[in-house]
Short mmCIF file of C-alpha atoms and ligand atoms in Angstrom, two decimals:
data_model
loop_
_atom_site.label_atom_id
_atom_site.label_comp_id
_atom_site.label_asym_id
_atom_site.label_seq_id
_atom_site.Cartn_x
_atom_site.Cartn_y
_atom_site.Cartn_z
CA MET A 236 295.44 -59.50 21.08
CA ASP A 237 292.30 -58.70 19.22
CA SER A 238 290.88 -62.07 18.33
CA ALA A 239 288.33 -60.50 15.95
CA THR A 240 291.09 -59.27 13.68
CA ASP A 241 293.75 -61.91 14.28
CA SER A 242 291.72 -65.09 14.01
CA PRO A 243 291.95 -66.59 10.54
CA ARG A 244 288.86 -65.79 8.50
CA ARG A 245 286.55 -68.65 7.76
CA PRO A 246 287.05 -69.68 4.14
CA ALA A 247 284.08 -68.55 2.08
CA LEU A 248 281.90 -71.30 0.71
CA SER A 249 281.72 -70.94 -3.03
CA PRO A 250 278.48 -71.92 -4.70
CA LEU A 251 278.24 -75.09 -6.72
CA LEU A 252 276.65 -74.77 -10.11
CA ARG A 253 274.94 -77.27 -12.36
CA GLU A 254 274.80 -77.12 -16.14
CA ALA A 255 271.95 -74.95 -17.42
CA PHE A 256 269.82 -76.13 -20.39
CA ALA A 257 271.27 -79.60 -19.77
CA THR A 258 268.09 -81.40 -20.73
CA LEU A 259 267.45 -79.25 -23.79
CA GLY A 260 270.49 -80.12 -25.87
CA PRO A 261 273.03 -78.28 -28.01
CA ALA A 262 270.52 -76.82 -30.49
CA PHE A 263 269.59 -74.34 -27.77
CA TYR A 264 272.97 -72.81 -26.95
CA THR A 265 276.64 -72.39 -27.65
CA ASP A 266 279.31 -72.80 -24.98
CA VAL A 267 281.17 -69.51 -24.73
CA ALA A 268 284.04 -68.50 -22.45
CA PRO A 269 283.42 -65.10 -20.86
CA TRP A 270 285.78 -62.27 -21.66
CA THR A 271 287.97 -61.13 -18.82
CA LEU A 272 287.33 -57.78 -17.17
CA PRO A 273 290.60 -56.19 -16.04
CA ASP A 274 290.85 -55.01 -12.40
CA PRO A 275 287.17 -55.28 -11.57
CA TYR A 276 285.66 -53.54 -8.57
CA TRP A 277 282.38 -54.01 -6.74
CA VAL A 278 279.67 -51.49 -7.56
CA VAL A 279 276.77 -52.94 -5.60
CA ARG A 280 275.52 -56.25 -4.22
CA SER A 281 272.04 -57.36 -3.15
CA ARG A 282 272.70 -59.14 0.10
CA ALA A 283 268.96 -59.77 0.43
CA LEU A 284 269.01 -61.80 -2.78
CA ALA A 285 272.24 -63.54 -1.76
CA ARG A 286 270.46 -64.75 1.39
CA GLU A 287 267.45 -65.94 -0.61
CA LEU A 288 269.80 -67.86 -2.90
CA GLY A 289 271.45 -69.47 0.10
CA LEU A 290 274.83 -67.96 -0.81
CA ASP A 291 277.43 -67.62 1.87
CA ASP A 292 277.72 -63.98 3.05
CA ALA A 293 281.49 -64.29 3.20
CA TRP A 294 281.60 -65.55 -0.37
CA LEU A 295 279.89 -62.47 -1.75
CA GLU A 296 282.61 -60.41 -0.05
CA SER A 297 285.41 -62.53 -1.51
CA ASP A 298 287.78 -61.87 -4.37
CA GLU A 299 286.71 -65.21 -5.84
CA ALA A 300 283.16 -63.86 -6.18
CA LEU A 301 284.39 -60.57 -7.65
CA GLN A 302 286.44 -62.40 -10.27
CA ALA A 303 283.84 -65.07 -11.08
CA LEU A 304 281.01 -62.54 -11.40
CA SER A 305 283.14 -60.34 -13.66
CA GLY A 306 283.94 -63.17 -16.06
CA ASN A 307 287.54 -63.69 -14.90
CA ALA A 308 287.20 -67.11 -13.27
CA LEU A 309 284.86 -70.08 -13.40
CA LEU A 310 282.82 -71.32 -10.46
CA THR A 311 282.80 -75.05 -9.75
CA GLY A 312 280.40 -76.78 -12.09
CA SER A 313 279.95 -73.73 -14.30
CA THR A 314 279.57 -74.22 -18.05
CA PRO A 315 279.02 -70.72 -19.46
CA ARG A 316 276.71 -70.75 -22.45
CA ALA A 317 274.73 -68.33 -24.57
CA GLY A 318 271.21 -69.27 -25.61
CA VAL A 319 269.70 -68.80 -29.04
CA TYR A 320 266.31 -67.19 -29.61
CA SER A 321 264.57 -65.03 -32.19
CA GLY A 322 261.74 -62.57 -31.95
CA HIS A 323 259.53 -59.76 -33.18
CA GLN A 324 260.99 -56.32 -32.55
CA PHE A 325 258.74 -53.28 -32.88
CA GLY A 326 256.12 -55.38 -34.64
CA LEU A 327 258.41 -56.94 -37.25
CA TRP A 328 260.05 -60.34 -37.46
CA ALA A 329 263.68 -59.69 -36.52
CA GLY A 330 265.07 -63.18 -37.17
CA GLN A 331 267.74 -64.71 -34.99
CA LEU A 332 268.78 -62.77 -31.89
CA GLY A 333 270.00 -64.69 -28.82
CA ASP A 334 272.15 -63.91 -25.81
CA GLY A 335 274.47 -61.39 -27.43
CA ARG A 336 276.15 -60.44 -24.20
CA ALA A 337 274.56 -62.56 -21.47
CA LEU A 338 276.03 -65.89 -20.43
CA SER A 339 274.32 -68.45 -18.26
CA LEU A 340 276.95 -69.67 -15.83
CA GLY A 341 274.78 -72.54 -14.64
CA GLU A 342 272.07 -73.39 -12.19
CA LEU A 343 272.21 -72.90 -8.47
CA ASP A 344 270.27 -75.04 -6.00
CA ALA A 345 268.64 -72.28 -3.99
CA PRO A 346 266.37 -72.99 -1.00
CA GLY A 347 263.37 -71.82 -3.07
CA GLY A 348 264.26 -74.00 -6.06
CA PRO A 349 266.81 -73.97 -8.89
CA GLN A 350 267.93 -70.54 -10.11
CA GLU A 351 269.84 -69.77 -13.28
CA LEU A 352 272.79 -67.44 -12.82
CA GLN A 353 273.57 -65.12 -15.73
CA ILE A 354 276.30 -62.57 -16.20
CA LYS A 355 275.44 -59.77 -18.62
CA GLY A 356 278.18 -57.81 -20.37
CA ALA A 357 280.97 -60.42 -20.28
CA GLY A 358 281.77 -60.45 -23.97
CA ARG A 359 280.68 -61.35 -27.46
CA THR A 360 278.84 -64.55 -28.33
CA PRO A 361 277.82 -66.08 -31.67
CA TYR A 362 274.58 -64.09 -31.22
CA SER A 363 276.14 -60.65 -30.72
CA ARG A 364 275.50 -59.47 -34.31
CA ARG A 365 276.99 -55.97 -34.43
CA GLY A 366 277.07 -55.56 -30.64
CA ASP A 367 280.29 -55.38 -28.66
CA GLY A 368 279.23 -57.92 -26.02
CA ARG A 369 279.63 -55.40 -23.26
CA ALA A 370 277.25 -53.57 -20.91
CA VAL A 371 277.97 -50.13 -19.48
CA LEU A 372 277.93 -49.03 -15.85
CA ARG A 373 274.88 -46.76 -16.37
CA SER A 374 272.55 -49.41 -17.76
CA SER A 375 273.81 -52.10 -15.40
CA ILE A 376 273.00 -49.93 -12.38
CA ARG A 377 269.57 -49.18 -13.86
CA GLU A 378 268.81 -52.88 -14.39
CA PHE A 379 270.19 -53.80 -10.96
CA LEU A 380 268.17 -51.19 -9.07
CA CYS A 381 264.97 -51.74 -11.00
CA SER A 382 265.07 -55.53 -10.63
CA GLU A 383 265.37 -55.20 -6.88
CA ALA A 384 262.83 -52.34 -6.79
CA MET A 385 260.27 -54.45 -8.67
CA HIS A 386 260.80 -57.29 -6.24
CA GLY A 387 260.32 -54.83 -3.37
CA LEU A 388 257.01 -53.83 -4.95
CA GLY A 389 255.94 -57.46 -5.14
CA ILE A 390 256.06 -57.54 -8.95
CA PRO A 391 257.41 -60.72 -10.60
CA THR A 392 260.87 -60.06 -12.01
CA THR A 393 264.28 -61.46 -12.72
CA ARG A 394 266.54 -60.54 -9.81
CA ALA A 395 269.92 -58.85 -9.68
CA LEU A 396 272.71 -60.09 -7.43
CA CYS A 397 275.44 -57.58 -8.15
CA VAL A 398 277.21 -55.23 -10.52
CA THR A 399 280.96 -55.12 -10.95
CA GLY A 400 282.72 -52.41 -12.93
CA ALA A 401 286.07 -51.74 -14.58
CA ASP A 402 287.85 -48.79 -16.15
CA VAL A 403 287.42 -50.22 -19.62
CA PRO A 404 286.16 -47.60 -22.08
CA ILE A 405 283.00 -48.55 -23.97
CA ARG A 406 281.52 -46.53 -26.81
CA ARG A 407 277.83 -45.76 -26.68
CA GLU A 408 276.31 -42.33 -27.52
CA GLU A 409 279.31 -41.12 -25.55
CA MET A 410 282.28 -42.90 -24.01
CA GLU A 411 281.31 -44.87 -20.90
CA THR A 412 282.88 -47.67 -18.84
CA ALA A 413 282.22 -51.42 -18.71
CA ALA A 414 280.24 -53.28 -16.09
CA VAL A 415 278.94 -56.80 -15.59
CA LEU A 416 275.53 -57.45 -14.06
CA THR A 417 274.76 -60.79 -12.39
CA ARG A 418 271.09 -61.70 -12.56
CA THR A 419 269.05 -64.71 -11.53
CA ALA A 420 265.71 -66.27 -12.42
CA PRO A 421 264.22 -69.76 -12.35
CA SER A 422 264.56 -69.43 -16.13
CA PHE A 423 265.36 -66.71 -18.65
CA LEU A 424 263.40 -68.48 -21.43
CA ARG A 425 261.49 -66.02 -23.60
CA PHE A 426 258.60 -66.11 -26.08
CA GLY A 427 261.41 -65.68 -28.62
CA HIS A 428 262.86 -69.10 -27.83
CA PHE A 429 259.61 -70.72 -29.02
CA GLU A 430 259.43 -68.44 -32.04
CA HIS A 431 262.98 -69.40 -33.01
CA PHE A 432 262.42 -73.15 -33.24
CA SER A 433 258.96 -72.79 -34.72
CA HIS A 434 260.14 -70.40 -37.42
CA HIS A 435 262.90 -72.79 -38.48
CA GLY A 436 260.52 -75.75 -38.59
CA GLN A 437 262.51 -77.49 -35.81
CA HIS A 438 259.43 -79.08 -34.32
CA ALA A 439 261.26 -81.73 -32.30
CA GLU A 440 263.21 -78.97 -30.53
CA LEU A 441 260.05 -76.91 -30.15
CA ARG A 442 258.35 -79.85 -28.45
CA ARG A 443 261.35 -80.48 -26.22
CA LEU A 444 261.34 -76.84 -25.19
CA ALA A 445 257.61 -76.80 -24.46
CA ASP A 446 257.83 -80.09 -22.55
CA HIS A 447 260.73 -78.74 -20.52
CA VAL A 448 258.79 -75.58 -19.60
CA ILE A 449 255.66 -77.56 -18.74
CA ASP A 450 257.45 -80.20 -16.67
CA ARG A 451 259.48 -77.69 -14.79
CA PHE A 452 257.23 -74.66 -14.39
CA TYR A 453 253.66 -75.50 -15.43
CA PRO A 454 253.13 -79.14 -14.40
CA ALA A 455 249.35 -78.63 -14.07
CA CYS A 456 249.18 -78.33 -17.90
CA ARG A 457 249.91 -82.05 -18.18
CA ASP A 458 246.76 -83.27 -16.50
CA THR A 459 244.19 -80.72 -17.46
CA ASP A 460 240.72 -81.48 -18.80
CA ARG A 461 240.73 -78.18 -20.63
CA PHE A 462 241.45 -77.95 -24.36
CA SER A 463 240.70 -81.67 -24.85
CA GLY A 464 243.72 -82.42 -22.68
CA ASN A 465 246.11 -80.61 -25.03
CA PRO A 466 249.02 -79.59 -22.73
CA TYR A 467 250.44 -77.04 -25.19
CA ALA A 468 247.17 -75.11 -25.38
CA ALA A 469 247.05 -75.27 -21.60
CA LEU A 470 250.58 -73.87 -21.53
CA LEU A 471 249.57 -70.98 -23.79
CA GLU A 472 246.64 -70.24 -21.49
CA ALA A 473 248.80 -70.40 -18.37
CA VAL A 474 251.41 -68.05 -19.86
CA SER A 475 248.62 -65.70 -21.00
CA GLU A 476 247.26 -65.59 -17.46
CA ARG A 477 250.63 -64.91 -15.88
CA THR A 478 251.39 -62.23 -18.45
CA ALA A 479 247.98 -60.64 -17.83
CA ALA A 480 248.66 -60.55 -14.10
CA LEU A 481 252.09 -59.02 -14.70
CA LEU A 482 250.72 -56.32 -16.99
CA ALA A 483 248.05 -55.43 -14.45
CA GLN A 484 250.81 -54.88 -11.90
CA TRP A 485 252.87 -52.76 -14.30
CA GLN A 486 249.87 -50.57 -15.15
CA ALA A 487 248.87 -50.19 -11.52
CA VAL A 488 252.31 -48.92 -10.51
CA GLY A 489 252.90 -46.73 -13.58
CA PHE A 490 255.73 -48.85 -14.97
CA CYS A 491 256.63 -48.45 -18.62
CA HIS A 492 258.86 -51.27 -19.93
CA GLY A 493 259.93 -49.48 -23.08
CA VAL A 494 260.93 -52.44 -25.31
CA MET A 495 258.16 -55.02 -25.19
CA ASN A 496 259.59 -57.05 -28.06
CA THR A 497 258.76 -60.77 -27.98
CA ASP A 498 262.39 -61.56 -27.18
CA ASN A 499 262.00 -59.56 -23.97
CA MET A 500 258.88 -61.44 -22.81
CA SER A 501 259.49 -64.04 -20.13
CA ILE A 502 257.75 -67.42 -20.46
CA LEU A 503 257.35 -67.26 -16.66
CA GLY A 504 255.60 -63.88 -16.68
CA LEU A 505 258.57 -62.09 -15.11
CA THR A 506 259.64 -58.54 -15.85
CA LEU A 507 262.69 -59.14 -18.03
CA ASP A 508 265.41 -57.08 -19.77
CA TYR A 509 265.40 -53.66 -18.20
CA GLY A 510 266.42 -51.14 -20.83
CA PRO A 511 264.78 -47.74 -21.29
CA PHE A 512 262.08 -48.48 -18.66
CA GLN A 513 260.52 -45.74 -16.57
CA PHE A 514 258.22 -45.31 -13.63
CA MET A 515 256.03 -42.49 -14.88
CA ASP A 516 256.24 -39.12 -13.20
CA ALA A 517 253.34 -37.11 -14.72
CA PHE A 518 250.54 -39.50 -15.65
CA SER A 519 249.81 -39.93 -19.34
CA PHE A 520 248.49 -42.92 -21.26
CA GLY A 521 250.61 -41.76 -24.20
CA HIS A 522 253.81 -41.61 -22.20
CA ILE A 523 256.79 -43.00 -24.17
CA CYS A 524 259.84 -43.79 -22.07
CA ASN A 525 262.05 -45.08 -24.87
CA HIS A 526 263.61 -42.23 -26.83
CA THR A 527 264.13 -44.64 -29.77
CA ASP A 528 260.42 -45.56 -29.93
CA VAL A 529 259.42 -42.65 -32.18
CA GLN A 530 256.02 -44.14 -33.07
CA GLY A 531 255.09 -44.80 -29.45
CA ARG A 532 254.43 -48.48 -30.08
CA TYR A 533 255.31 -49.18 -26.47
CA ALA A 534 253.64 -46.13 -24.90
CA PHE A 535 252.35 -46.72 -21.37
CA GLY A 536 248.68 -47.10 -22.29
CA LYS A 537 249.44 -49.52 -25.12
CA GLN A 538 251.32 -52.06 -23.00
CA PRO A 539 248.37 -54.37 -22.20
CA ASN A 540 247.45 -54.69 -25.90
CA VAL A 541 251.07 -55.19 -26.89
CA ALA A 542 251.32 -58.03 -24.38
CA TYR A 543 248.33 -59.66 -26.09
CA TRP A 544 249.96 -59.14 -29.50
CA ASN A 545 253.10 -60.82 -28.16
CA LEU A 546 251.08 -63.70 -26.75
CA PHE A 547 249.51 -64.09 -30.18
CA CYS A 548 253.04 -64.53 -31.60
CA LEU A 549 253.68 -67.15 -28.93
CA GLY A 550 250.43 -68.85 -29.91
CA GLN A 551 251.51 -68.93 -33.54
CA ALA A 552 254.86 -70.37 -32.53
CA LEU A 553 253.11 -73.11 -30.53
CA LEU A 554 250.65 -73.97 -33.33
CA PRO A 555 252.66 -76.93 -34.66
CA LEU A 556 252.26 -78.48 -31.20
CA ILE A 557 248.70 -77.34 -30.43
CA ASP A 558 247.70 -78.39 -33.95
CA ASP A 559 244.37 -76.56 -33.90
CA SER A 560 244.12 -72.80 -34.38
CA ASP A 561 240.72 -72.64 -32.65
CA LEU A 562 242.25 -74.18 -29.53
CA ALA A 563 245.12 -71.70 -29.64
CA LEU A 564 242.70 -68.79 -29.96
CA ALA A 565 240.60 -70.15 -27.11
CA ALA A 566 243.73 -70.37 -24.93
CA LEU A 567 244.58 -66.74 -25.72
CA GLU A 568 241.06 -65.63 -24.76
CA SER A 569 242.01 -66.00 -21.11
CA TYR A 570 244.08 -62.82 -21.40
CA LYS A 571 240.95 -60.83 -22.20
CA THR A 572 239.26 -61.87 -18.99
CA VAL A 573 242.24 -62.12 -16.65
CA TYR A 574 243.80 -58.76 -17.53
CA PRO A 575 240.74 -56.58 -16.79
CA ARG A 576 239.93 -58.59 -13.69
CA GLU A 577 243.47 -58.28 -12.34
CA TYR A 578 243.78 -54.63 -13.32
CA GLU A 579 240.50 -53.61 -11.72
CA GLY A 580 241.42 -55.59 -8.62
CA ARG A 581 244.75 -53.75 -8.40
CA MET A 582 243.14 -50.36 -8.94
CA ARG A 583 240.47 -51.09 -6.35
CA ALA A 584 243.23 -52.01 -3.91
CA LYS A 585 244.96 -48.70 -4.67
CA LEU A 586 241.72 -46.94 -3.83
CA GLY A 587 241.34 -48.97 -0.63
CA LEU A 588 238.12 -50.63 -1.75
CA PRO A 589 237.77 -54.06 -0.18
CA ASP A 590 234.91 -55.20 -2.41
CA ALA A 591 233.75 -54.66 -5.97
CA HIS A 592 230.95 -52.31 -6.96
CA PRO A 593 229.50 -51.89 -10.48
CA ASP A 594 230.38 -48.17 -10.49
CA ASP A 595 234.07 -48.73 -9.67
CA ARG A 596 235.14 -48.79 -13.30
CA VAL A 597 233.68 -45.33 -13.86
CA LEU A 598 235.33 -44.08 -10.67
CA ILE A 599 238.73 -45.38 -11.83
CA GLU A 600 238.38 -44.20 -15.43
CA SER A 601 237.24 -40.71 -14.48
CA LEU A 602 240.16 -40.39 -12.07
CA LEU A 603 242.75 -41.44 -14.64
CA LYS A 604 241.24 -39.07 -17.20
CA LEU A 605 241.53 -36.24 -14.72
CA MET A 606 245.09 -37.18 -13.81
CA ALA A 607 246.05 -37.28 -17.47
CA GLN A 608 244.48 -33.86 -18.12
CA GLY A 609 246.51 -32.29 -15.35
CA GLY A 610 249.68 -34.35 -15.80
CA VAL A 611 249.36 -35.37 -12.15
CA ASP A 612 252.36 -37.15 -10.63
CA PHE A 613 251.33 -40.82 -10.50
CA THR A 614 253.19 -42.07 -7.42
CA LEU A 615 252.66 -38.94 -5.36
CA PHE A 616 248.93 -38.90 -6.03
CA TRP A 617 248.33 -42.42 -4.75
CA ARG A 618 250.48 -41.95 -1.70
CA ARG A 619 248.76 -38.68 -0.78
CA LEU A 620 245.35 -40.22 -1.38
CA SER A 621 246.34 -43.04 1.01
CA GLN A 622 247.27 -40.47 3.65
CA TRP A 623 244.07 -38.54 3.13
CA ALA A 624 242.06 -41.75 3.49
CA ALA A 625 243.14 -41.87 7.13
CA THR A 626 241.81 -38.44 7.95
CA ARG A 627 239.05 -37.70 5.45
CA VAL A 628 235.83 -36.24 6.80
CA PRO A 629 233.34 -39.10 6.81
CA ALA A 630 230.23 -37.12 5.88
CA PRO A 631 229.81 -37.11 2.11
CA THR A 632 228.31 -33.66 2.32
CA ALA A 633 231.64 -32.25 3.52
CA LEU A 634 233.23 -30.95 0.33
CA PRO A 635 236.88 -32.00 -0.11
CA GLY A 636 237.57 -28.35 -0.94
CA GLU A 637 236.67 -27.47 2.64
CA ASP A 638 238.75 -30.27 4.16
CA PRO A 639 242.31 -29.05 4.83
CA ALA A 640 243.55 -32.67 4.92
CA ALA A 641 242.46 -33.03 1.28
CA ALA A 642 244.66 -30.15 0.11
CA PRO A 643 247.80 -32.24 -0.63
CA VAL A 644 245.70 -34.36 -3.01
CA ARG A 645 243.64 -31.66 -4.70
CA ASP A 646 246.68 -29.39 -5.09
CA LEU A 647 248.16 -31.92 -7.50
CA PHE A 648 245.36 -31.15 -9.98
CA LEU A 649 245.09 -28.16 -12.27
CA ASP A 650 241.30 -28.36 -12.37
CA ARG A 651 240.56 -28.21 -8.65
CA ALA A 652 236.80 -28.17 -9.12
CA ALA A 653 236.93 -31.40 -11.12
CA ALA A 654 239.26 -32.90 -8.50
CA ASP A 655 236.81 -31.94 -5.74
CA HIS A 656 233.99 -33.52 -7.69
CA TRP A 657 235.91 -36.80 -8.01
CA MET A 658 236.96 -36.75 -4.36
CA LEU A 659 233.37 -36.25 -3.30
CA GLN A 660 232.34 -39.33 -5.30
CA TYR A 661 235.22 -41.22 -3.75
CA SER A 662 234.16 -40.12 -0.25
CA GLU A 663 230.65 -41.36 -0.93
CA ARG A 664 231.93 -44.71 -2.23
CA THR A 665 234.13 -45.23 0.84
CA ILE A 666 231.83 -43.85 3.53
CA ALA A 667 231.24 -47.20 5.20
CA ILE A 668 234.87 -48.36 5.16
CA PRO A 669 236.74 -47.91 8.46
CA ARG A 670 239.25 -45.16 7.78
CA GLY A 671 242.26 -46.52 9.69
CA LEU A 672 241.89 -49.91 8.07
CA MET A 673 241.60 -48.39 4.63
CA ALA A 674 244.63 -46.12 5.03
CA ASN A 675 246.76 -48.95 6.40
CA PHE A 676 245.93 -51.10 3.43
CA MET A 677 246.49 -48.30 0.92
CA LEU A 678 249.87 -47.38 2.41
CA LYS A 679 250.97 -50.99 1.81
CA THR A 680 249.60 -50.91 -1.73
CA ASN A 681 250.71 -47.50 -3.00
CA PRO A 682 254.50 -47.20 -2.77
CA LYS A 683 256.13 -44.10 -1.41
CA TYR A 684 259.28 -44.77 -3.41
CA VAL A 685 259.75 -45.88 -7.01
CA LEU A 686 262.91 -45.78 -9.12
CA ARG A 687 262.25 -42.51 -10.88
CA ASN A 688 264.61 -41.74 -13.76
CA HIS A 689 266.22 -38.82 -12.01
CA LEU A 690 266.98 -40.89 -8.89
CA ALA A 691 268.78 -43.48 -10.99
CA GLU A 692 270.53 -40.64 -12.83
CA ILE A 693 271.85 -39.06 -9.61
CA ALA A 694 273.16 -42.42 -8.37
CA ILE A 695 274.77 -43.15 -11.75
CA ARG A 696 276.53 -39.76 -11.88
CA GLN A 697 278.10 -40.47 -8.50
CA ALA A 698 278.92 -44.06 -9.43
CA LYS A 699 280.83 -42.80 -12.46
CA LEU A 700 283.03 -40.97 -9.92
CA LYS A 701 283.42 -44.28 -8.00
CA ASP A 702 281.13 -43.20 -5.18
CA PHE A 703 278.54 -45.95 -4.80
CA THR A 704 276.79 -44.70 -1.67
CA GLU A 705 273.73 -43.40 -3.51
CA VAL A 706 273.34 -46.70 -5.38
CA GLU A 707 273.51 -48.50 -2.05
CA ASN A 708 271.08 -46.08 -0.38
CA LEU A 709 268.62 -46.32 -3.25
CA LEU A 710 268.79 -50.11 -3.06
CA THR A 711 267.93 -50.02 0.65
CA VAL A 712 264.98 -47.68 0.13
CA LEU A 713 263.64 -49.45 -2.95
CA GLN A 714 263.76 -52.85 -1.27
CA ASN A 715 261.19 -51.42 1.19
CA PRO A 716 259.25 -48.96 -0.97
CA PHE A 717 256.12 -48.84 1.21
CA ASP A 718 258.03 -47.79 4.34
CA GLU A 719 258.88 -44.27 5.45
CA HIS A 720 262.57 -43.41 5.05
CA PRO A 721 262.88 -40.00 6.75
CA ALA A 722 266.50 -39.54 5.61
CA HIS A 723 265.34 -39.80 2.00
CA GLU A 724 262.14 -37.78 2.06
CA ASP A 725 263.30 -35.85 -1.02
CA TRP A 726 263.29 -39.06 -3.10
CA ALA A 727 259.53 -39.27 -2.58
CA GLY A 728 258.84 -35.77 -3.89
CA LEU A 729 258.16 -34.34 -7.32
CA PRO A 730 261.02 -34.79 -9.79
CA PRO A 731 263.21 -31.75 -10.45
CA GLU A 732 262.67 -29.85 -13.70
CA TRP A 733 265.77 -31.35 -15.32
CA ALA A 734 264.22 -34.83 -15.00
CA ALA A 735 261.94 -34.10 -17.96
CA ALA A 736 265.00 -33.70 -20.19
CA ILE A 737 266.43 -37.17 -19.40
CA GLU A 738 266.41 -39.23 -22.58
CA ILE A 739 266.73 -42.98 -22.26
CA SER A 740 267.28 -44.96 -25.45
CA CYS A 741 267.83 -48.66 -26.24
CA SER A 742 271.58 -48.01 -26.09
CA SER A 743 272.93 -49.85 -23.08
P1 AMP B 95 267.78 -55.80 -25.97
O1 AMP B 95 267.17 -54.71 -26.77
O2 AMP B 95 268.75 -55.33 -24.91
O3 AMP B 95 266.78 -56.74 -25.40
O4 AMP B 95 268.70 -56.63 -26.98
C1 AMP B 95 268.26 -57.15 -28.21
C2 AMP B 95 269.30 -58.08 -28.76
O5 AMP B 95 270.53 -57.39 -28.97
C3 AMP B 95 269.65 -59.26 -27.87
O6 AMP B 95 269.94 -60.35 -28.71
C4 AMP B 95 270.87 -58.79 -27.15
O7 AMP B 95 271.66 -59.84 -26.67
C5 AMP B 95 271.58 -58.00 -28.23
N1 AMP B 95 272.46 -56.95 -27.69
C6 AMP B 95 272.11 -55.77 -27.12
N2 AMP B 95 273.19 -55.06 -26.79
C7 AMP B 95 274.27 -55.80 -27.15
C8 AMP B 95 275.69 -55.61 -27.07
N3 AMP B 95 276.21 -54.50 -26.57
N4 AMP B 95 276.47 -56.59 -27.55
C9 AMP B 95 275.95 -57.71 -28.08
N5 AMP B 95 274.64 -57.94 -28.19
C10 AMP B 95 273.81 -57.01 -27.74
MG1 MG B 96 266.54 -58.34 -24.68
#
């Protein structure tokens, strides 16, 4: 008798949830029952996240999990609710928005602290407006993979636990099928939540919201000497600093969010709401990843300023609490110092420079200008530079053009003479830095793998045929993007020509 197969399986431990938004009150949400999803199937699960959440492995394999995370059954303690928020979209006040297709199931007591569990795509809510309440398989896989990829890169983000799918037809630009994404975060509160209550003059609710965020996530704002002890100005400063740090990480990895509306800005400085995002292939400050963004408001190079614009909206929303516009402006000032400091720090790390030098800014700017002129592949350049750092000829007089190990880097540039000139300057700047040390550091800073559009596209095409192996393989690689994955060397190369024709819009 084979005891492994015949012994009864241990019953899976289902997670216990607690009401989300409990302390905020009914002005913040509406209780909504999820729609059912007929005959759901698993698409992909992040077992790494499940472990971090303290979920039972067996539970995530169970039919109970499949049904609960598709909207077909309720977990113990779950009170599904949709939150209300407003926001500025593409620079204009858009009025009331809210969770039009996301439902918070409740809060989970994870080892690292409470985590909100949301399912996205489980039906209409009072905030759906003209939307159908559903999410499609394509966009759910994109959000799932990118959430976990960002985490693998060490960039603050909401996480993704799983995607389930069903053969339910959903109309987008073409007919697609339905999926439900389960995501987690300590909180999904957005700038738009503050804007909502401020705009409607609901100052008691605004204060309750700000107090909740301070008590729970920014307790240091309570006992600060800064801003004459005003905790709400301190909150604005703290959010500005986190947002600045996040933007520096986006810019350093070539990540374009695509829809930086204030309703997509996390109050915790997390990457939130993955829509038409893209990790840039060819470097360009003007790169627009969102096909719908005709004006290029959210072009790659504009993201840091847009974040400041969004913080300004948050500052305006908080004004009834801060009660002094000079204090609010002073709190926002922190962005202008933290962003450049963080960005330069990140770029120096990419270059393997352990300390700051006054000429570094020029070195970085001249490199990016050169990369933009030649449309150099962003990820490939940094990875090849990291490899070259290990072998480069130490003498600054040795021209990179004469160093065969430099060829993989210089070959990425159209203007080889200009590339040689930059590499010579770089060699001079790094002459005293031990090469092995530098390369080691750079290889842990410059990822080999990012979720390029065409990689997601290949996995999605297969997933539509119910083959989820590429989604699974991509997840494994992207969770460890700095490692070598010899079986997937092709995923680290230049994108194929057809990748340039991929058009990603807001439709999801
Ligand atoms: P997004 O651009 O995805 O951040 O969404 C902006 C707003 O539209 C949010 O309030 C969403 O909840 C809502 N929304 C987007 N797609 C849908 C949909 N298919 N059904 C209902 N609401 C949606
Ligand atoms: Mg959104």
